[in-house]
mmCIF file of C-alpha atoms in Angstrom:
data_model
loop_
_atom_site.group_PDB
_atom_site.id
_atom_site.type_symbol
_atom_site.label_atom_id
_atom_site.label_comp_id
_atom_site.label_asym_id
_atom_site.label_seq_id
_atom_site.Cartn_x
_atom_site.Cartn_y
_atom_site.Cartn_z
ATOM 1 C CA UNK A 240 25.193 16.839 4.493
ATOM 2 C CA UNK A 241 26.247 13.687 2.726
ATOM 3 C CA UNK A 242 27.133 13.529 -1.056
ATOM 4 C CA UNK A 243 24.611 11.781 -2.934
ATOM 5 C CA UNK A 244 27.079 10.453 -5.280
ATOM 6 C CA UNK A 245 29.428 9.606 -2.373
ATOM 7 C CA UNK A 246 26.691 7.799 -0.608
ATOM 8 C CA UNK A 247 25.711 5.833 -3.662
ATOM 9 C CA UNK A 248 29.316 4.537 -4.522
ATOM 10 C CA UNK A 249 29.950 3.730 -0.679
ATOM 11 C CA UNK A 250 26.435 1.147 -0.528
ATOM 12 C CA UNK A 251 27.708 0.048 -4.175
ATOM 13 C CA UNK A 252 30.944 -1.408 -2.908
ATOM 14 C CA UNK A 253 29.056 -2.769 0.286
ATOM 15 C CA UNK A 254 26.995 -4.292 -1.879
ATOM 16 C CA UNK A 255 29.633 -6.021 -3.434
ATOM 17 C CA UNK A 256 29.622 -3.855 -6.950
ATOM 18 C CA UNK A 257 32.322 -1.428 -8.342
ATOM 19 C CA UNK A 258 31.499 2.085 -7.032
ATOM 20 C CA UNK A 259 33.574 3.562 -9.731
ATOM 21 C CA UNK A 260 31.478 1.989 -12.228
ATOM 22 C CA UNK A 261 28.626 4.316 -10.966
ATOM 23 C CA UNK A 262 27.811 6.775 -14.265
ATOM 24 C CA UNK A 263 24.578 8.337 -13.054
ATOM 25 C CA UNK A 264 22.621 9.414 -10.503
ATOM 26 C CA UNK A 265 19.380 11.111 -10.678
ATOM 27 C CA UNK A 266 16.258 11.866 -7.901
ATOM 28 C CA UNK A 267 13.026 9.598 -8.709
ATOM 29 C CA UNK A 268 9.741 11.706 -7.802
ATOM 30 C CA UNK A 269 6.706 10.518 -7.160
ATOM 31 C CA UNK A 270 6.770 9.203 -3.304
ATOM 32 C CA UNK A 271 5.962 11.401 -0.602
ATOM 33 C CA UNK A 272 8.397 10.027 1.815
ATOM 34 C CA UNK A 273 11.217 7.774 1.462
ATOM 35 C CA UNK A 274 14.245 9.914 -1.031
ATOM 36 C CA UNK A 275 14.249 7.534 -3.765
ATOM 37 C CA UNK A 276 17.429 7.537 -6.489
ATOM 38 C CA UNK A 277 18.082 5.810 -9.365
ATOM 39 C CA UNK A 278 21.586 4.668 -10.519
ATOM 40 C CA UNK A 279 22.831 3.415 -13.641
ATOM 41 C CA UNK A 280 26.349 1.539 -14.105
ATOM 42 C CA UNK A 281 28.684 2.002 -16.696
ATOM 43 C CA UNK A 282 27.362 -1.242 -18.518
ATOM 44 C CA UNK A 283 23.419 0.132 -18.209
ATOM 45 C CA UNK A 284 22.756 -1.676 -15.046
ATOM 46 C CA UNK A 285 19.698 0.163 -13.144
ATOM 47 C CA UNK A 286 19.144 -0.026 -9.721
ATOM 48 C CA UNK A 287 17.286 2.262 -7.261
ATOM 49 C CA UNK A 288 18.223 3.372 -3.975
ATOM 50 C CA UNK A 289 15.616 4.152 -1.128
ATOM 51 C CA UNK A 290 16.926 6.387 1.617
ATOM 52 C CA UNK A 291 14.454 6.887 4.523
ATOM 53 C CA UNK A 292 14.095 10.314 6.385
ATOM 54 C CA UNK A 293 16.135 11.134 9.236
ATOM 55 C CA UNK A 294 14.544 9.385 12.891
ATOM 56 C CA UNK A 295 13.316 12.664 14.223
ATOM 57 C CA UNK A 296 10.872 13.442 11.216
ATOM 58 C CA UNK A 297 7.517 13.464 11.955
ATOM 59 C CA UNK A 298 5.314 10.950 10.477
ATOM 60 C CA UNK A 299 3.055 7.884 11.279
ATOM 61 C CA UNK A 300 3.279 5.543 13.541
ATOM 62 C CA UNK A 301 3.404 2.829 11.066
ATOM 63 C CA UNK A 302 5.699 4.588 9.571
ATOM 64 C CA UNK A 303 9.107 3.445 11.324
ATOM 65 C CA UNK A 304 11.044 0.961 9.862
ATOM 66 C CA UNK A 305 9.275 1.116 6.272
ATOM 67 C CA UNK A 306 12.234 -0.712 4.372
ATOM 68 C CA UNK A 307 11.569 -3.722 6.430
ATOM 69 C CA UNK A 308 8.403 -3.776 5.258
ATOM 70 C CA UNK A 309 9.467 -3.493 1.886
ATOM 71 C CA UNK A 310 12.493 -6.433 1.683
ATOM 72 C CA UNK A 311 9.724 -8.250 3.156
ATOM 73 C CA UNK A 312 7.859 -7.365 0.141
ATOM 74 C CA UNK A 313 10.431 -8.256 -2.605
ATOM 75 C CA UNK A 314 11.136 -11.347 -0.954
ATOM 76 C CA UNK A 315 7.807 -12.282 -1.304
ATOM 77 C CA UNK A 316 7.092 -11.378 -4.328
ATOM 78 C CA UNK A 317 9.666 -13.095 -5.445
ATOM 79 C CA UNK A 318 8.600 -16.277 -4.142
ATOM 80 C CA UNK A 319 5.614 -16.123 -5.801
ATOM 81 C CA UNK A 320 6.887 -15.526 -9.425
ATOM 82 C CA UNK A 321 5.439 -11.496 -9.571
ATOM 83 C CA UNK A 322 7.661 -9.627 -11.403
ATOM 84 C CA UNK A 323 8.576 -6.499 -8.932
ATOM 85 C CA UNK A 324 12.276 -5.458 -7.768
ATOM 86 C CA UNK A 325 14.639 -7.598 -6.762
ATOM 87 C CA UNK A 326 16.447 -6.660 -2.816
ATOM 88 C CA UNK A 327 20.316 -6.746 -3.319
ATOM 89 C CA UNK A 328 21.241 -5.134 -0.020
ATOM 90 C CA UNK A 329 19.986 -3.199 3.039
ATOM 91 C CA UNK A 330 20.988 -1.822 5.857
ATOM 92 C CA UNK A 331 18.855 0.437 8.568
ATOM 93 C CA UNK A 332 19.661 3.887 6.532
ATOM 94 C CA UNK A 333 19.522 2.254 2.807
ATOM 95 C CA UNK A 334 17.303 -0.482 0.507
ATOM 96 C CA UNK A 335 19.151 -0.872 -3.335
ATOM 97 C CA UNK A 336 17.083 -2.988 -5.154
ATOM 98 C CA UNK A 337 17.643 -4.045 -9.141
ATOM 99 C CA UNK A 338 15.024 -1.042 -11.125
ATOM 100 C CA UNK A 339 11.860 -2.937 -12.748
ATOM 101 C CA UNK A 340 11.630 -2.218 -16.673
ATOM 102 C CA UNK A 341 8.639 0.228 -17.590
ATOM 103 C CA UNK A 342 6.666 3.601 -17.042
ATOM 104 C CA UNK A 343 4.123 4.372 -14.257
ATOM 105 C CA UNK A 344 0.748 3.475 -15.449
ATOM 106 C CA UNK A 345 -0.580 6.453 -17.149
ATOM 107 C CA UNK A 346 -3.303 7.762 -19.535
ATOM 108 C CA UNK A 347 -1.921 6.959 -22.615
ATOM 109 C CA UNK A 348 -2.818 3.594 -22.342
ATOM 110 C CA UNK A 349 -5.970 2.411 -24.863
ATOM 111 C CA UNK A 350 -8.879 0.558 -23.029
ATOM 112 C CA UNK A 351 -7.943 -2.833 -24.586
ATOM 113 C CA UNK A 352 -4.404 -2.097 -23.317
ATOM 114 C CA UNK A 353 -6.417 -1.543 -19.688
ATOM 115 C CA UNK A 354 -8.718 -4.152 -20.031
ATOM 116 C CA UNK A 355 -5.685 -6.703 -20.706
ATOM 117 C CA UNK A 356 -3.363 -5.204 -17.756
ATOM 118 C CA UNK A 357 -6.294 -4.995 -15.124
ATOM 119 C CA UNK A 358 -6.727 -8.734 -15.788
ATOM 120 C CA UNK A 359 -2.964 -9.496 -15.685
ATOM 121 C CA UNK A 360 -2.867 -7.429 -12.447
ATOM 122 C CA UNK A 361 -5.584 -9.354 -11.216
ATOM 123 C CA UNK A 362 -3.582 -12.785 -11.811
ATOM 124 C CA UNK A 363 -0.642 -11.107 -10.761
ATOM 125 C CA UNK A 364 -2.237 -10.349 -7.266
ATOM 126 C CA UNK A 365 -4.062 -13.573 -6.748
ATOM 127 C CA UNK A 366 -0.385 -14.953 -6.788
ATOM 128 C CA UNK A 367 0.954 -12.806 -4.001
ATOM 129 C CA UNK A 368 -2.133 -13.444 -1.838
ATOM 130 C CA UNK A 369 -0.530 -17.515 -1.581
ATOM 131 C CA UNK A 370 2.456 -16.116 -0.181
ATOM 132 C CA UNK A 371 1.754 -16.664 3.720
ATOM 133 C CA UNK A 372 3.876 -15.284 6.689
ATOM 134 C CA UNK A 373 4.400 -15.943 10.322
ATOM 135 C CA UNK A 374 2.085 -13.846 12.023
ATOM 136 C CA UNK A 375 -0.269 -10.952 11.592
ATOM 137 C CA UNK A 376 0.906 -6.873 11.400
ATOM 138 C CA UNK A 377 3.707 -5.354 10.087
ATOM 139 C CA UNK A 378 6.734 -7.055 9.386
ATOM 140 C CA UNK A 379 8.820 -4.036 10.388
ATOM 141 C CA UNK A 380 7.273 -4.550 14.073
ATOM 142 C CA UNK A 381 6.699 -0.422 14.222
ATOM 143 C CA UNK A 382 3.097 -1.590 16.026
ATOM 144 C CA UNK A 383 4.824 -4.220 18.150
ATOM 145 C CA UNK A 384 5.470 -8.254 17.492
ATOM 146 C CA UNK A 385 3.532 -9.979 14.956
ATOM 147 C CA UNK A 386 0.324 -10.876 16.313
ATOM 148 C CA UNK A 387 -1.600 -14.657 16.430
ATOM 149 C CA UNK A 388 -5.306 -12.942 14.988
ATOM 150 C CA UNK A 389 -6.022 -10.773 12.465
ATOM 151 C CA UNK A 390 -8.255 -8.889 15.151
ATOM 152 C CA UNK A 391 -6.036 -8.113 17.492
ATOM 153 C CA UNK A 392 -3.471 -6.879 14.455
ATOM 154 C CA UNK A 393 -5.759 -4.942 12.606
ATOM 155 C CA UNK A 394 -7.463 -2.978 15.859
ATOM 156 C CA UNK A 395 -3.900 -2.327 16.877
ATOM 157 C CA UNK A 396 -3.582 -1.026 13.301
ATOM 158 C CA UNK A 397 -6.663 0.950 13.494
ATOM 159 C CA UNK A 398 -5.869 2.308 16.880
ATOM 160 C CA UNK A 399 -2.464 3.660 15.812
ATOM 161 C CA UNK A 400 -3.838 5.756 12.922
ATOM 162 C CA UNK A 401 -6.333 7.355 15.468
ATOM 163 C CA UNK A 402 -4.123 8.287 17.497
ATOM 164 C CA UNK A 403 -1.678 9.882 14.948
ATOM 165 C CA UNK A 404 -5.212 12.008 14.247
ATOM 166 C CA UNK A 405 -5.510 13.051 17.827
ATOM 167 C CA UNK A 406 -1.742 14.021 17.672
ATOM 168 C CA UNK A 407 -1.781 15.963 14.579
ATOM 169 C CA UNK A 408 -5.181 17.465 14.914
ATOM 170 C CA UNK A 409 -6.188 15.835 11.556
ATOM 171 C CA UNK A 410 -8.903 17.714 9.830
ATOM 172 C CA UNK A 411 -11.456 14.694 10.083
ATOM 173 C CA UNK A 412 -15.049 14.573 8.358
ATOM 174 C CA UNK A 413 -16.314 13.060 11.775
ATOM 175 C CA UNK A 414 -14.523 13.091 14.811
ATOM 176 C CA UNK A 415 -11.720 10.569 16.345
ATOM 177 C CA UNK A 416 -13.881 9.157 19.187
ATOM 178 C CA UNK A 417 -17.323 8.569 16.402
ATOM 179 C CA UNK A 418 -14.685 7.155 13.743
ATOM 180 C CA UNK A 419 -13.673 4.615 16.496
ATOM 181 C CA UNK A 420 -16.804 3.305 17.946
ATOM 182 C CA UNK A 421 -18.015 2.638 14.260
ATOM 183 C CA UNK A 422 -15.376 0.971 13.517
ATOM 184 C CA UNK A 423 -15.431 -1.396 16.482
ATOM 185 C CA UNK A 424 -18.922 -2.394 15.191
ATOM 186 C CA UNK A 425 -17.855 -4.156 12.504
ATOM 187 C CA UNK A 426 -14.797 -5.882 14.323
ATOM 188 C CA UNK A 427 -16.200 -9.050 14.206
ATOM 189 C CA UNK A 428 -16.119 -9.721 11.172
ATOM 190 C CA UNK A 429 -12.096 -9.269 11.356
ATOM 191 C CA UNK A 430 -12.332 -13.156 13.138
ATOM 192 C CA UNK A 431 -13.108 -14.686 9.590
ATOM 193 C CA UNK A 432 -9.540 -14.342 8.948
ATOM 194 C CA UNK A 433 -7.325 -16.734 9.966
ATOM 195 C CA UNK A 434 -4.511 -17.018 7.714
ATOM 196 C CA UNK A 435 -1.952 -13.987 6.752
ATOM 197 C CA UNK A 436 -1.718 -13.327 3.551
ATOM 198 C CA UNK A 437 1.060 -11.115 1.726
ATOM 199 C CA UNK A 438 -0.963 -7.757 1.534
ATOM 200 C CA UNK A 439 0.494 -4.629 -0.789
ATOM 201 C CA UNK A 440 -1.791 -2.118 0.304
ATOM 202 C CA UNK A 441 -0.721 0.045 -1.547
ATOM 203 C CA UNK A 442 -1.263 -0.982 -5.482
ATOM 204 C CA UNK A 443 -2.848 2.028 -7.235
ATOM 205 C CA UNK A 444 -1.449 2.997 -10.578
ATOM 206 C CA UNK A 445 1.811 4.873 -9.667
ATOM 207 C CA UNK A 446 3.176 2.004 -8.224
ATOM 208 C CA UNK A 447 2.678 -0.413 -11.257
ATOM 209 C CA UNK A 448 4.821 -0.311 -14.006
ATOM 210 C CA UNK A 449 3.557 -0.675 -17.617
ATOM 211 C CA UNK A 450 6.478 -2.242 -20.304
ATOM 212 C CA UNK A 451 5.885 -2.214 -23.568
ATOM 213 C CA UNK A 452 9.448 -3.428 -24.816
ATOM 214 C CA UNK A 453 7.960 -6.613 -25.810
ATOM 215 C CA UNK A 454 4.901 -5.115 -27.921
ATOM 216 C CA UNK A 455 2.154 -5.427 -26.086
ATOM 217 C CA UNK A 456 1.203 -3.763 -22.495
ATOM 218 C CA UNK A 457 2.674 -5.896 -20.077
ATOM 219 C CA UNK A 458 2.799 -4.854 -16.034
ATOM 220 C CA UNK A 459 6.856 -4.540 -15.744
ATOM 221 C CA UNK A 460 6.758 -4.176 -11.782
ATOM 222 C CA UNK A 461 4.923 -4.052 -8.834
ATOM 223 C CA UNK A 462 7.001 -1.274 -6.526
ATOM 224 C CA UNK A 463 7.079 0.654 -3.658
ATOM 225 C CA UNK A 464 6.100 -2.468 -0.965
ATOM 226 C CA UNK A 465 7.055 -0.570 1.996
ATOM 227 C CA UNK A 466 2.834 -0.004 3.219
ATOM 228 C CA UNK A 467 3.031 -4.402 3.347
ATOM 229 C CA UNK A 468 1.588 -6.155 6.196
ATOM 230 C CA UNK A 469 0.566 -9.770 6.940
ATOM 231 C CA UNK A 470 -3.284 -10.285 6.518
ATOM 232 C CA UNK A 471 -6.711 -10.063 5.130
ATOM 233 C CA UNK A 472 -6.349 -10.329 1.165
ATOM 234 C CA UNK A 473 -9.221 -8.244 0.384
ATOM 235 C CA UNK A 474 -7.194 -5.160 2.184
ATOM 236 C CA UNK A 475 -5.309 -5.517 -1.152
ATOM 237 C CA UNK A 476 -8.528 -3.938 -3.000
ATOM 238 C CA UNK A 477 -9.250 -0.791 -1.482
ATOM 239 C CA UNK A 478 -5.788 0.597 -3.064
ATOM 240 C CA UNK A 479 -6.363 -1.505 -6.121
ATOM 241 C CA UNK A 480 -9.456 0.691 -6.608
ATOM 242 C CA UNK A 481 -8.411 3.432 -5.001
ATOM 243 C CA UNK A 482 -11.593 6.289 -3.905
ATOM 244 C CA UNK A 483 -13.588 3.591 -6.064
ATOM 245 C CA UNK A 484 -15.219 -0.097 -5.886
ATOM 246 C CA UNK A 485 -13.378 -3.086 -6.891
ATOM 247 C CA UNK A 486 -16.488 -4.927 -7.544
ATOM 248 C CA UNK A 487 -16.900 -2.633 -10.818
ATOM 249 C CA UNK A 488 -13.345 -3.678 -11.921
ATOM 250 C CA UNK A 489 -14.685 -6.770 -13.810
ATOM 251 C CA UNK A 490 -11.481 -7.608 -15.847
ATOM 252 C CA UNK A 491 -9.735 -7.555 -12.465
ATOM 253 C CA UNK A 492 -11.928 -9.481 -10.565
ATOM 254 C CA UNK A 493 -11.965 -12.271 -13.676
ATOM 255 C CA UNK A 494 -8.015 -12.626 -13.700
ATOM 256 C CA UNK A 495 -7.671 -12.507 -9.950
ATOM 257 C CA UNK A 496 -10.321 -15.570 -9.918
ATOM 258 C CA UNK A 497 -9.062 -17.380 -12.871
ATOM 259 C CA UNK A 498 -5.518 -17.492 -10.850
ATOM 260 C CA UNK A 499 -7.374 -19.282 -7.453
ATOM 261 C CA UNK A 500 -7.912 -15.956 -5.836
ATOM 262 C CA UNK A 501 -10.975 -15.782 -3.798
ATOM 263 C CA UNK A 502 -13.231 -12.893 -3.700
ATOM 264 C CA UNK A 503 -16.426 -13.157 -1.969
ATOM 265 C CA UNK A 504 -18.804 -9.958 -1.137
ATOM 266 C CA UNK A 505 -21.042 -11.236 1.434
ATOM 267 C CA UNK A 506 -22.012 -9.200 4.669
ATOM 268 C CA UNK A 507 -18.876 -9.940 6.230
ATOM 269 C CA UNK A 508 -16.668 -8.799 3.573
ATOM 270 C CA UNK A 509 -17.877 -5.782 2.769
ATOM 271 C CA UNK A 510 -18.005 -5.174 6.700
ATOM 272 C CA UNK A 511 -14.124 -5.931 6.035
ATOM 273 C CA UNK A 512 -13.508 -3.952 3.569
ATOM 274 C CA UNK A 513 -15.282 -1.029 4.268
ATOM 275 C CA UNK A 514 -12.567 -0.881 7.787
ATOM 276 C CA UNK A 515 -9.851 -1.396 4.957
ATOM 277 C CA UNK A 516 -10.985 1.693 3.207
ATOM 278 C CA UNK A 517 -11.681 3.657 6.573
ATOM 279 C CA UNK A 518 -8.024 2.823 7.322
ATOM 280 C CA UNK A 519 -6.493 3.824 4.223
ATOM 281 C CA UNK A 520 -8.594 6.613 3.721
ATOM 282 C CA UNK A 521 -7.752 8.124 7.638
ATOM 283 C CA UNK A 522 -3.718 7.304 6.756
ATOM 284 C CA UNK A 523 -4.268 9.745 3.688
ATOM 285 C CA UNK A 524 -6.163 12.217 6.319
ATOM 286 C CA UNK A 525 -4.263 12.159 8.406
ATOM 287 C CA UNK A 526 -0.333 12.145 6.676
ATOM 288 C CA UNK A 527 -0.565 15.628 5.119
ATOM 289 C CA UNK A 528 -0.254 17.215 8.544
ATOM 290 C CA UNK A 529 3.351 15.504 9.055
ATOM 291 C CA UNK A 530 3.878 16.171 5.353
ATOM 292 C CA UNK A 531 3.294 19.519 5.456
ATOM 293 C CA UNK A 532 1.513 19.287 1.962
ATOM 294 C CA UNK A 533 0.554 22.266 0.125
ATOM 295 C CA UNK A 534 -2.864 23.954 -0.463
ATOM 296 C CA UNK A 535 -3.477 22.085 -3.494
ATOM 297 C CA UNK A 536 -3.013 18.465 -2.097
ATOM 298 C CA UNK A 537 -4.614 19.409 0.813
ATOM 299 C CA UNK A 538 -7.858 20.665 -1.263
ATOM 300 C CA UNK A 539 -7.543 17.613 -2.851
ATOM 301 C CA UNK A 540 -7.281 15.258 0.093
ATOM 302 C CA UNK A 541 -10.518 17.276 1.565
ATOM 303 C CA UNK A 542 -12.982 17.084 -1.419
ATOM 304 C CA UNK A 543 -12.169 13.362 -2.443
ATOM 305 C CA UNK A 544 -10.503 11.617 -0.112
ATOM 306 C CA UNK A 545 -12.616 12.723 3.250
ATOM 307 C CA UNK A 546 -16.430 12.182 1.408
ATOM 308 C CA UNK A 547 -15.347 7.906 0.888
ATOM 309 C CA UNK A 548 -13.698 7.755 4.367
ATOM 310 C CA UNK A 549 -17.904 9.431 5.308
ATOM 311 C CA UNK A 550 -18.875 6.719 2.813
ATOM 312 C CA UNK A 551 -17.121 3.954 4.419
ATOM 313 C CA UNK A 552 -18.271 4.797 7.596
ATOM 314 C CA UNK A 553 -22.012 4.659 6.626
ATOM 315 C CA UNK A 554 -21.287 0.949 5.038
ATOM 316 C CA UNK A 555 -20.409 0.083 8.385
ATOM 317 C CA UNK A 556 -23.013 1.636 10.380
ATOM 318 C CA UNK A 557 -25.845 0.593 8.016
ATOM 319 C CA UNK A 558 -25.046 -3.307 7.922
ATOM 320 C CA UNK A 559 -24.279 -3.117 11.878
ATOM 321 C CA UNK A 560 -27.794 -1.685 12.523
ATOM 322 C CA UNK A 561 -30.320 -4.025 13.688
ATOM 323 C CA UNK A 562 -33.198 -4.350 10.854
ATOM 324 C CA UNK A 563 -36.317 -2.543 11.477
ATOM 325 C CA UNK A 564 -39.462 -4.356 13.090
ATOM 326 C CA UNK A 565 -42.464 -4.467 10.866
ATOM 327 C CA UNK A 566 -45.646 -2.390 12.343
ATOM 328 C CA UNK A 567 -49.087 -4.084 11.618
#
């Protein structure tokens, strides 16, 4: 087994920094994945290094090639002005990227301190929703190449997760095949998207750093990009209100809008994002079988993460049934 410290001072000096300037190491928890490490320099200098599991674990198939995903992330966000780490080198068994200033959002925050960060988080994402790419998918081509449509991406996307379900034997409220043709109802509305959009999917409070060294509440970072793909913005709000409704989240919703974001809840995209939350909510499902998670999580996943993938699904199937015919 490698030393941690001896792997951390040999990506320092790649990097081009002094690995004997290296003064601590320490695990970060909170991911589920990824072995995450935070080092701090002689002079105070933070980073944090991202180390992904060996090939042969078992996970999604999404999964592969996460850190791609996430440079592609940084990168972006950078381009757009959103504070979030900055990449300063990679390789295919490493990420070390500068460490964001802040705390995970928590509960000690007051609800004027909320009300002011879910609107800043709301400009915040409008921003990163300009940010364009080349194709559709997952930069870290796990699914395959980029694709041209947002429909051919996002079945592919859909389709993967399945089959991860089949392979694991997920514990599913409905089963595979029933979860698939309701989906594929609502596929059409997947061709009103036609540009691909810089998509987090994954912005729920633990990956949103509060800072309060300037005073006030101020979001510090937006981390942990590696679940990025190229696509629908509105994908971006199932996490945002994660096992909840975005269209509640009024403070949100007003900076997001006030910063040029659009977001529109006509037939079509609530069609859209009810798939979004299927997805998500069948990646959750599904994951704690390669995770191996405990009891507890598991418990957890069944009583509130299963009853809004059920929910989702019934969006879908009631605005994809025909209306009734009035009787005389």
């Amino acid at each position: 087994m490698v030393d941690s410290w001896e792997r951390a001072r040999h990506i320092l000096e790649a990097a081009g920094l002094d690995p004997g300037h290296l003064a601590h190491l320490a695990p970060l928890t909170g991911g589920t994945y990824n072995t995450v490490e935070e080092l701090r320099l002689t002079d105070g200098t933070r980073y944090v290094l991202k180390i992904p599991p060996a090939a042969a674990t078992p996970g999604l198939r999404h999964e592969r090639r996460l850190l791609v995903s996430e440079a592609e992330f940084y990168h972006s966000a950078a381009q757009a002005g959103v504070p979030a780490p900055r990449l300063v080198s990679m390789g295919d068994d490493f990420l070390l990227m500068t460490a964001c200033p802040g705390d995970t959002w928590d509960g000690t925050l007051t609800d004027a301190e909320q009300t002011a960060l879910r609107r800043e988080l709301g400009s915040r994402t409008a921003r990163l929703h300009r940010v364009t790419g080349p194709g559709f998918g997952y930069p870290s081509g796990a699914l395959g190449p980029l694709a041209p449509d947002w429909r051919t991406a996002f079945t592919t996307m859909f389709d993967a997760v399945l089959d991860d379900a089949r392979r694991y034997g997920a514990r599913l409220p409905r089963p595979v095949d029933a979860v698939a043709r309701t989906a594929r109802s609502a596929y059409g509305a997947l061709d009103e998207v036609t540009v691909p959009c810089l998509v987090h999917f994954d912005l729920w409070r633990g990956n949103i750093l509060v800072d309060r060294s300037g005073g006030d509440a101020r979001i510090g970072g937006l981390i942990d990009g590696e679940r990025m793909f190229w696509g629908d913005p509105l994908a971006d709000f199932v996490s945002l209100a994660l096992l909840g409704d975005i269209r509640q989240d009024e403070a949100f919703l007003a900076g997001y809008r006030e910063a040029g974001g659009r977001a529109r809840f006509d037939t079509p995209a609530r069609l859209r994002l009810a798939l979004y939350r299927a997805y998500l909510y069948l990646i959750m499902l599904t994951e704690t079988i390669p995770r191996e998670v405990g009891e507890q999580q598991e418990r957890w996943v069944q009583e509130a993460v299963a009853p809004e993938l059920v929910a989702a699904l019934d969006e879908i199937e009631g605005a994809s049934r025909p209306p009734r015919e009035r009787t005389s």
